[in-house]
Amino acid sequence: MNKKIVIICLILILVVFGLSFNHNDKKITNIVFHVTLADPNLYKNGIYTNYFTIEGGDYLFKFVPNGDSPKILTITIKGENYMFSENFKLIGTLHKFKESSTVEYFTWDYDGQKVFSIPNQQVINIEINPNGNELGPVSVDIIK
């Protein structure tokens, strides 16, 4: 009988620890804007434009580029008494496997000021300019 009680207590302790680790591992992301630019028809006069309402707070740009993405991606955000503009530069990082001298690959990301703050809730206009490369695919997220 005592063995059963000890085993049940151990199982309960393991369950509690397991649930606490799972809870801490959850990463909550609040995506407030998303666009995948892979079609020239999404652009007017070479620029993608959209309007949406955003709350005040700190935000972060996240990108999903590849080697064919625009080399320079200009993003401008305009709102009531607010303006943000940045020329993001595509950077490729070469990775080589230690076991092989011939196997290598690139990962891609945009370099630039990715964090910005909106002072209060407002309607903003986002403009994304691929600087002539309307065929290069890239996804852009704004995360709070």
Short mmCIF file of C-alpha atoms in Angstrom, two decimals:
data_model
loop_
_atom_site.label_atom_id
_atom_site.label_comp_id
_atom_site.label_asym_id
_atom_site.label_seq_id
_atom_site.Cartn_x
_atom_site.Cartn_y
_atom_site.Cartn_z
CA MET A 1 0.00 0.00 0.00
CA ASN A 2 2.82 2.41 0.90
CA LYS A 3 4.51 1.68 -2.43
CA LYS A 4 1.36 2.69 -4.29
CA ILE A 5 1.13 5.98 -2.40
CA VAL A 6 4.79 6.78 -3.09
CA ILE A 7 4.41 5.93 -6.78
CA ILE A 8 1.25 8.03 -7.10
CA CYS A 9 2.99 10.98 -5.39
CA LEU A 10 5.98 10.66 -7.72
CA ILE A 11 3.70 10.57 -10.77
CA LEU A 12 1.84 13.67 -9.57
CA ILE A 13 5.13 15.51 -9.01
CA LEU A 14 6.34 14.57 -12.50
CA VAL A 15 3.05 15.72 -14.05
CA VAL A 16 3.25 19.07 -12.22
CA PHE A 17 6.85 19.61 -13.37
CA GLY A 18 6.00 18.56 -16.92
CA LEU A 19 3.10 20.98 -17.11
CA SER A 20 5.16 23.84 -15.70
CA PHE A 21 7.91 23.30 -18.30
CA ASN A 22 5.39 23.16 -21.13
CA HIS A 23 3.76 26.36 -19.91
CA ASN A 24 7.09 28.21 -19.86
CA ASP A 25 8.00 27.00 -23.35
CA LYS A 26 4.91 28.51 -24.95
CA LYS A 27 5.79 31.64 -26.84
CA ILE A 28 2.90 33.96 -27.46
CA THR A 29 3.25 36.09 -30.55
CA ASN A 30 0.71 38.64 -31.59
CA ILE A 31 0.98 39.14 -35.35
CA VAL A 32 -0.78 42.40 -36.18
CA PHE A 33 0.17 42.50 -39.87
CA HIS A 34 1.24 39.87 -42.42
CA VAL A 35 1.82 39.92 -46.14
CA THR A 36 3.58 37.55 -48.52
CA LEU A 37 4.82 39.50 -51.51
CA ALA A 38 5.37 37.01 -54.32
CA ASP A 39 3.14 38.43 -57.07
CA PRO A 40 3.82 41.63 -59.06
CA ASN A 41 0.06 42.29 -59.10
CA LEU A 42 0.23 43.14 -55.38
CA TYR A 43 2.17 46.31 -56.22
CA LYS A 44 0.88 49.60 -57.62
CA ASN A 45 3.58 51.67 -59.27
CA GLY A 46 6.16 49.34 -57.73
CA ILE A 47 4.96 49.78 -54.12
CA TYR A 48 2.73 47.60 -51.93
CA THR A 49 0.35 49.70 -49.80
CA ASN A 50 -2.08 48.76 -47.03
CA TYR A 51 -3.96 50.50 -44.21
CA PHE A 52 -4.79 49.01 -40.83
CA THR A 53 -5.47 50.04 -37.24
CA ILE A 54 -2.69 49.47 -34.75
CA GLU A 55 -2.58 49.93 -30.97
CA GLY A 56 0.10 51.94 -29.22
CA GLY A 57 3.15 49.95 -28.16
CA ASP A 58 6.42 48.40 -29.26
CA TYR A 59 6.57 46.33 -32.43
CA LEU A 60 9.04 44.14 -34.30
CA PHE A 61 9.46 43.34 -38.00
CA LYS A 62 9.99 39.67 -38.90
CA PHE A 63 10.91 38.57 -42.41
CA VAL A 64 10.92 35.31 -44.35
CA PRO A 65 13.25 36.02 -47.28
CA ASN A 66 15.31 33.86 -49.60
CA GLY A 67 18.15 34.49 -52.04
CA ASP A 68 15.77 35.86 -54.69
CA SER A 69 14.15 38.38 -52.31
CA PRO A 70 14.66 42.11 -52.93
CA LYS A 71 18.21 43.16 -52.03
CA ILE A 72 16.85 46.38 -50.50
CA LEU A 73 13.36 46.43 -48.97
CA THR A 74 12.16 49.90 -48.01
CA ILE A 75 9.34 49.95 -45.46
CA THR A 76 7.56 53.18 -44.55
CA ILE A 77 4.87 53.47 -41.88
CA LYS A 78 2.84 56.67 -41.72
CA GLY A 79 0.23 57.54 -39.13
CA GLU A 80 -1.25 60.49 -37.32
CA ASN A 81 1.83 62.54 -36.34
CA TYR A 82 4.01 59.44 -36.83
CA MET A 83 6.47 58.25 -39.46
CA PHE A 84 8.94 55.38 -39.62
CA SER A 85 11.09 54.48 -42.60
CA GLU A 86 13.89 51.96 -43.01
CA ASN A 87 15.90 50.50 -45.89
CA PHE A 88 16.37 46.85 -44.94
CA LYS A 89 19.34 45.14 -46.62
CA LEU A 90 19.24 41.44 -47.50
CA ILE A 91 22.13 39.58 -45.87
CA GLY A 92 23.11 36.01 -46.72
CA THR A 93 25.05 33.90 -44.23
CA LEU A 94 27.02 30.94 -45.57
CA HIS A 95 26.91 27.73 -43.53
CA LYS A 96 29.20 24.75 -44.14
CA PHE A 97 28.92 21.28 -42.69
CA LYS A 98 32.08 20.31 -40.82
CA GLU A 99 31.85 16.73 -42.05
CA SER A 100 31.87 17.74 -45.72
CA SER A 101 33.88 20.27 -47.66
CA THR A 102 31.30 20.42 -50.46
CA VAL A 103 28.00 20.78 -48.59
CA GLU A 104 27.06 24.39 -47.88
CA TYR A 105 23.92 26.49 -47.72
CA PHE A 106 22.80 30.06 -47.05
CA THR A 107 20.31 31.51 -44.60
CA TRP A 108 18.82 34.93 -45.29
CA ASP A 109 17.60 37.83 -43.20
CA TYR A 110 17.15 41.57 -43.51
CA ASP A 111 19.44 43.92 -41.62
CA GLY A 112 18.06 47.21 -40.33
CA GLN A 113 16.06 48.75 -37.50
CA LYS A 114 13.43 46.10 -36.82
CA VAL A 115 11.97 47.55 -33.62
CA PHE A 116 9.67 50.57 -33.61
CA SER A 117 7.12 52.17 -31.28
CA ILE A 118 3.65 53.52 -32.01
CA PRO A 119 2.64 56.23 -29.50
CA ASN A 120 -1.13 55.55 -29.52
CA GLN A 121 -3.85 53.64 -31.36
CA GLN A 122 -4.22 54.91 -34.92
CA VAL A 123 -4.78 53.97 -38.52
CA ILE A 124 -1.46 53.59 -40.27
CA ASN A 125 -0.38 53.29 -43.88
CA ILE A 126 2.35 50.76 -44.58
CA GLU A 127 4.29 51.00 -47.84
CA ILE A 128 6.70 48.26 -48.87
CA ASN A 129 8.99 49.09 -51.77
CA PRO A 130 11.07 46.23 -53.22
CA ASN A 131 13.12 48.78 -55.19
CA GLY A 132 12.43 47.22 -58.58
CA ASN A 133 12.44 43.54 -57.58
CA GLU A 134 8.71 42.81 -57.64
CA LEU A 135 9.31 39.13 -58.48
CA GLY A 136 11.47 38.39 -55.43
CA PRO A 137 9.32 36.69 -52.77
CA VAL A 138 9.36 37.85 -49.15
CA SER A 139 6.97 37.65 -46.22
CA VAL A 140 6.72 40.57 -43.80
CA ASP A 141 5.18 40.36 -40.33
CA ILE A 142 4.70 43.02 -37.68
CA ILE A 143 4.63 41.47 -34.22
CA LYS A 144 3.65 43.14 -30.96
#
